[in-house]
Amino acid sequence: MQFDLSGQTAVVTGSGRGNGRETAKLLAENGANVVVNDLDAEPAETVAASIRDADGNAVAVDADVSDRESVDAMFDVASDEFGTVAILVNNAGIGQGDRFLNEPDGDDFRTNLEVHLFGAINCTRAACGGMVEQGYGKIVNLTSIHTKNGVGMSPQYDVAKFSLLGLTKSLALELGGEGIRVNAVAPGWVNTRLTEGFEPQTREQIIDQNPLGRFGDPEEIAETIAFLCAPASDYVNGHELRVDGGQAPIDTWKHRYD
Ligand SMILES: NC(=O)c1ccc[n+]([C@@H]2O[C@H](COP(=O)([O-])OP(=O)(O)OC[C@H]3O[C@@H](n4cnc5c(N)ncnc54)[C@H](O)[C@@H]3O)[C@@H](O)[C@H]2O)c1
């Protein structure tokens, strides 16, 4: 055990796959009781079962984070099963979007904001009553390399992640006095479902512009999230921690629009 999270109740959204899955598993390995949330029931149940098989505590809840009623019901399950939530990881995310000029009605902007921003708002609202009461809580929001300079390939995603960073900074100010720390982790390009469809040319460009010469792995994102949930980071608040191998600013996305 690297981080002591014994007995703490954690909700990790979108943890049926990718960064969320590795985070749920790592928090459980470090003693947390984990609610494995995902839009898709099956992968969430598989992750929860694998945690239980490893002698951890986990329950799966399929819920759409953008739906406030489903989120409230999920937090009822969390407190009934494990007690007041101490850790919330707002990880659920989508990769939907196209260049601005191809999207005249703005629907993808709404969808991205619904999942990334309002999903985090819904879960934070549901979590923070209990956190305030117990005077203790840790919230980690998954932003992105997109909040470095924007990436441009999907302005809908850029905007949603910048807004989530704004929420992080603002809530860190408001909730710090209640004993609740709010931070963000900004992954670079990571080997998950979100990036598996990248063109070989895009993949090569990313690797060329990365000092470590590779994509990240979801386990590496999970380690940083766990750190921000642990006592080791008790004086870290309102921070966005980049986990991107020092990825250079993306300046070669223009080919996507040619
Ligand atoms: N992979 C990357 O390169 C990368 C880079 C930067 C940031 N991120 C962020 O990391 C987070 C996790 O993404 P990932 O790369 O692991 O992708 P992923 O597709 O592997 O996992 C995302 C999970 O979120 C779930 N999900 C989507 N919408 C949901 C909703 N409304 N309610 C509940 N669950 C929902 C999906 O079903 C999926 O299981 C996202 O916030 C993403 O934006 C990823």
Coordinates of C-alpha atoms and ligand atoms in Angstrom, one line a residue:
M1 CA 0.0 0.0 0.0
Q2 CA 1.5 3.3 -1.1
F3 CA -1.3 5.7 -0.1
D4 CA -3.3 5.1 3.0
L5 CA -7.0 5.5 2.1
S6 CA -8.2 2.8 4.5
G7 CA -12.0 2.8 4.9
Q8 CA -12.6 5.9 2.8
T9 CA -15.6 5.9 0.5
A10 CA -14.6 6.8 -3.1
V11 CA -16.7 7.5 -6.2
V12 CA -14.9 7.2 -9.5
T13 CA -17.0 8.2 -12.5
G14 CA -16.5 6.6 -15.8
S15 CA -14.5 3.8 -14.2
G16 CA -15.6 0.9 -16.4
R17 CA -12.6 1.6 -18.7
G18 CA -9.3 3.5 -19.2
N19 CA -8.0 6.0 -16.6
G20 CA -11.1 5.6 -14.4
R21 CA -10.7 1.8 -14.2
E22 CA -7.1 1.9 -13.2
T23 CA -8.0 4.7 -10.6
A24 CA -10.8 2.6 -9.1
K25 CA -8.5 -0.4 -8.8
L26 CA -5.6 1.6 -7.3
L27 CA -7.8 3.4 -4.8
A28 CA -9.2 0.1 -3.7
E29 CA -5.7 -1.5 -3.4
N30 CA -4.9 1.4 -1.1
G31 CA -7.9 0.6 1.2
A32 CA -10.7 2.7 -0.2
N33 CA -14.3 1.4 -0.6
V34 CA -15.0 2.2 -4.2
V35 CA -18.2 3.0 -6.2
V36 CA -17.4 2.0 -9.8
N37 CA -19.6 4.2 -11.9
D38 CA -20.1 4.0 -15.7
L39 CA -22.7 4.7 -18.2
D40 CA -22.2 1.1 -19.3
A41 CA -23.2 -1.4 -16.7
E42 CA -21.1 -4.4 -17.9
P43 CA -17.6 -2.9 -17.7
A44 CA -18.4 -1.3 -14.4
E45 CA -19.5 -4.6 -13.0
T46 CA -16.4 -6.3 -14.3
V47 CA -14.1 -3.7 -12.6
A48 CA -16.0 -3.9 -9.3
A49 CA -15.9 -7.8 -9.4
S50 CA -12.1 -7.7 -10.1
I51 CA -11.7 -5.4 -7.0
R52 CA -13.7 -7.8 -4.9
D53 CA -11.8 -10.8 -6.2
A54 CA -8.6 -9.0 -5.0
D55 CA -10.2 -8.7 -1.5
G56 CA -11.2 -5.1 -1.9
N57 CA -14.6 -3.4 -1.5
A58 CA -16.4 -2.2 -4.5
V59 CA -19.9 -1.8 -5.9
A60 CA -20.8 -1.0 -9.5
V61 CA -23.4 1.6 -10.3
D62 CA -24.4 2.4 -13.9
A63 CA -25.5 6.0 -14.1
D64 CA -25.1 8.9 -16.5
V65 CA -23.3 11.7 -14.7
S66 CA -25.1 14.3 -16.7
D67 CA -28.4 13.2 -15.2
R68 CA -28.8 14.7 -11.8
E69 CA -31.4 12.2 -10.5
S70 CA -29.3 9.2 -11.5
V71 CA -26.3 10.8 -9.8
D72 CA -28.2 11.5 -6.6
A73 CA -29.4 7.8 -6.6
M74 CA -25.8 6.7 -7.1
F75 CA -24.6 8.7 -4.1
D76 CA -27.5 7.1 -2.0
V77 CA -26.0 3.7 -2.9
A78 CA -22.5 4.9 -2.0
S79 CA -23.5 6.1 1.5
D80 CA -25.8 3.1 2.1
E81 CA -23.0 0.6 1.1
F82 CA -20.0 2.4 2.5
G83 CA -20.9 5.6 4.4
T84 CA -20.2 9.2 3.6
V85 CA -18.2 9.8 0.5
A86 CA -14.7 11.2 1.1
I87 CA -13.2 11.0 -2.4
L88 CA -14.8 12.0 -5.7
V89 CA -12.9 11.5 -9.0
N90 CA -14.8 13.2 -11.8
N91 CA -13.3 11.2 -14.6
A92 CA -16.2 10.3 -16.9
G93 CA -15.5 11.7 -20.4
I94 CA -16.2 11.5 -24.1
G95 CA -14.3 12.3 -27.2
Q96 CA -17.1 13.7 -29.3
G97 CA -16.5 16.8 -31.4
D98 CA -15.4 18.2 -34.8
R99 CA -13.9 21.4 -36.1
F100 CA -16.0 24.4 -35.3
L101 CA -16.9 25.1 -38.9
N102 CA -18.4 21.6 -39.3
E103 CA -20.7 22.0 -36.4
P104 CA -23.2 24.8 -37.1
D105 CA -25.8 23.9 -34.5
G106 CA -23.5 23.6 -31.5
D107 CA -25.0 20.3 -30.3
D108 CA -21.5 18.8 -29.6
F109 CA -20.7 21.8 -27.4
R110 CA -23.8 21.1 -25.3
T111 CA -23.0 17.4 -25.1
N112 CA -19.4 17.9 -24.0
L113 CA -20.5 20.5 -21.4
E114 CA -23.2 18.2 -20.1
V115 CA -20.8 15.3 -19.5
H116 CA -17.6 17.0 -18.5
L117 CA -18.8 20.1 -16.7
F118 CA -22.3 19.4 -15.6
G119 CA -21.4 15.8 -14.8
A120 CA -18.8 17.1 -12.4
I121 CA -21.2 19.7 -11.0
N122 CA -23.9 17.0 -10.4
C123 CA -21.4 14.7 -8.6
T124 CA -19.8 17.5 -6.6
R125 CA -23.2 18.7 -5.4
A126 CA -24.2 15.2 -4.4
A127 CA -20.8 14.6 -2.6
C128 CA -20.1 17.9 -0.9
G129 CA -23.0 18.0 1.6
G130 CA -21.6 14.9 3.4
M131 CA -18.0 16.2 2.9
V132 CA -18.9 19.5 4.5
E133 CA -20.6 17.7 7.4
Q134 CA -17.5 15.5 8.1
G135 CA -15.2 18.5 7.4
Y136 CA -13.2 16.4 5.0
G137 CA -13.1 15.5 1.3
K138 CA -10.9 15.3 -1.8
I139 CA -12.2 16.0 -5.3
V140 CA -10.1 15.3 -8.4
N141 CA -11.3 16.5 -11.8
L142 CA -9.9 15.1 -15.0
T143 CA -9.0 17.9 -17.4
S144 CA -6.6 17.4 -20.2
I145 CA -3.6 18.4 -22.3
H146 CA -6.2 20.4 -24.1
T147 CA -6.1 23.0 -21.2
K148 CA -2.4 23.8 -22.0
N149 CA -3.0 25.8 -25.2
G150 CA -6.2 24.2 -26.6
V151 CA -5.7 21.5 -29.2
G152 CA -8.2 22.7 -31.8
M153 CA -9.1 19.3 -33.3
S154 CA -12.3 19.5 -31.1
P155 CA -13.1 22.9 -29.7
Q156 CA -16.1 21.4 -28.0
Y157 CA -13.8 19.2 -25.9
D158 CA -11.3 22.1 -25.4
V159 CA -14.1 24.3 -24.0
A160 CA -15.5 21.6 -21.8
K161 CA -12.1 20.9 -20.2
F162 CA -11.3 24.6 -19.7
S163 CA -14.6 25.1 -18.0
L164 CA -13.8 22.1 -15.7
L165 CA -10.5 23.7 -14.9
G166 CA -12.4 26.9 -14.0
L167 CA -14.7 24.9 -11.7
T168 CA -11.7 23.3 -10.1
K169 CA -10.0 26.6 -9.3
S170 CA -13.2 28.2 -8.1
L171 CA -14.4 25.4 -5.9
A172 CA -10.9 25.0 -4.4
L173 CA -11.3 28.6 -3.1
E174 CA -14.8 28.0 -1.8
L175 CA -14.5 24.5 -0.3
G176 CA -10.9 24.7 1.0
G177 CA -12.3 26.3 4.2
E178 CA -14.6 23.3 4.7
G179 CA -11.7 20.8 4.6
I180 CA -12.3 19.8 1.0
R181 CA -9.4 19.9 -1.5
V182 CA -10.3 20.3 -5.2
N183 CA -7.6 19.6 -7.8
A184 CA -7.3 18.5 -11.4
V185 CA -5.2 16.0 -13.2
A186 CA -4.4 16.9 -16.8
P187 CA -3.4 13.7 -18.7
G188 CA -1.4 14.0 -21.9
W189 CA -2.1 11.4 -24.6
V190 CA -2.9 8.1 -22.9
N191 CA -3.5 4.6 -24.3
T192 CA -7.2 4.3 -23.7
R193 CA -10.3 3.9 -25.9
L194 CA -10.3 7.7 -26.4
T195 CA -7.1 7.6 -28.4
E196 CA -7.2 4.2 -30.0
G197 CA -8.8 5.5 -33.2
F198 CA -6.1 8.1 -33.9
E199 CA -4.6 8.0 -37.4
P200 CA -1.0 6.6 -37.5
Q201 CA 0.2 10.0 -38.6
T202 CA -1.3 11.7 -35.6
R203 CA 0.1 9.1 -33.3
E204 CA 3.6 9.6 -34.7
Q205 CA 3.3 13.4 -34.4
I206 CA 2.4 13.1 -30.7
I207 CA 5.2 10.7 -30.0
D208 CA 7.7 12.9 -31.9
Q209 CA 6.7 15.9 -29.8
N210 CA 6.9 14.0 -26.5
P211 CA 10.3 14.1 -24.7
L212 CA 9.6 10.6 -23.3
G213 CA 8.8 9.3 -26.8
R214 CA 5.6 7.5 -26.0
F215 CA 1.9 7.7 -25.0
G216 CA 1.1 7.5 -21.3
D217 CA -0.6 4.5 -19.7
P218 CA -3.8 4.7 -17.6
E219 CA -2.0 3.3 -14.6
E220 CA 0.3 6.4 -14.6
I221 CA -2.7 8.7 -14.5
A222 CA -4.2 6.6 -11.7
E223 CA -1.0 7.0 -9.6
T224 CA -1.3 10.8 -9.8
I225 CA -5.0 10.8 -8.9
A226 CA -4.3 8.6 -5.9
F227 CA -1.6 11.0 -4.8
L228 CA -4.1 13.9 -4.9
C229 CA -6.6 11.8 -2.8
A230 CA -4.0 10.9 -0.2
P231 CA -2.7 12.7 2.9
A232 CA 0.7 13.1 1.1
S233 CA -1.0 16.0 -0.9
D234 CA -2.8 17.6 2.1
Y235 CA -1.5 21.1 1.2
V236 CA -2.2 20.8 -2.5
N237 CA -5.4 22.6 -3.5
G238 CA -6.7 24.3 -6.6
H239 CA -3.8 22.8 -8.6
E240 CA -3.8 21.2 -12.1
L241 CA -1.2 18.5 -12.2
R242 CA 0.0 17.6 -15.7
V243 CA 0.8 14.0 -16.4
D244 CA 1.9 14.2 -20.0
G245 CA 5.6 13.3 -20.2
G246 CA 6.4 17.0 -20.9
Q247 CA 4.4 16.9 -24.2
A248 CA 5.3 19.9 -26.3
P249 CA 2.4 22.2 -27.2
I250 CA 0.6 20.8 -30.2
D251 CA 1.3 23.0 -33.2
T252 CA 0.8 20.5 -36.0
W253 CA -2.9 19.9 -36.0
K254 CA -3.4 21.9 -39.0
H255 CA -3.1 18.9 -41.3
R256 CA -6.5 17.8 -39.9
Y257 CA -8.2 20.7 -41.6
D258 CA -6.4 20.4 -44.9
Ligands
LIG1 N1 -7.0 9.1 -23.0 C1 -6.5 10.3 -23.1 O1 -5.5 10.5 -23.9 C2 -7.0 11.4 -22.2 C3 -6.3 12.6 -22.3 C4 -6.7 13.7 -21.5 C5 -7.8 13.5 -20.7 N2 -8.5 12.4 -20.7 C6 -9.7 12.3 -19.8 O2 -9.6 11.1 -19.0 C7 -10.9 10.8 -18.6 C8 -11.1 9.3 -18.9 O3 -11.0 9.0 -20.3 P1 -10.4 7.7 -20.9 O4 -9.3 8.1 -21.7 O5 -10.1 6.7 -19.8 O6 -11.5 7.2 -21.8 P2 -12.4 5.9 -21.9 O7 -13.3 6.0 -23.1 O8 -11.5 4.7 -21.9 O9 -13.2 5.9 -20.5 C9 -14.2 6.8 -20.3 C10 -15.3 6.1 -19.6 O10 -16.3 7.2 -19.2 C11 -17.6 6.6 -19.4 N3 -18.6 7.6 -19.6 C12 -18.8 8.4 -20.7 N4 -19.8 9.3 -20.5 C13 -20.3 9.0 -19.3 C14 -21.4 9.5 -18.6 N5 -22.2 10.4 -19.1 N6 -21.7 9.0 -17.3 C15 -20.9 8.0 -16.8 N7 -19.8 7.5 -17.5 C16 -19.6 7.9 -18.7 C17 -17.4 5.7 -20.6 O11 -18.5 4.7 -20.8 C18 -16.1 5.1 -20.4 O12 -16.1 3.9 -19.8 C19 -11.9 11.6 -19.5 O13 -12.4 12.7 -18.7 C20 -11.0 12.1 -20.6 O14 -11.4 13.3 -21.1 C21 -8.1 11.3 -21.4

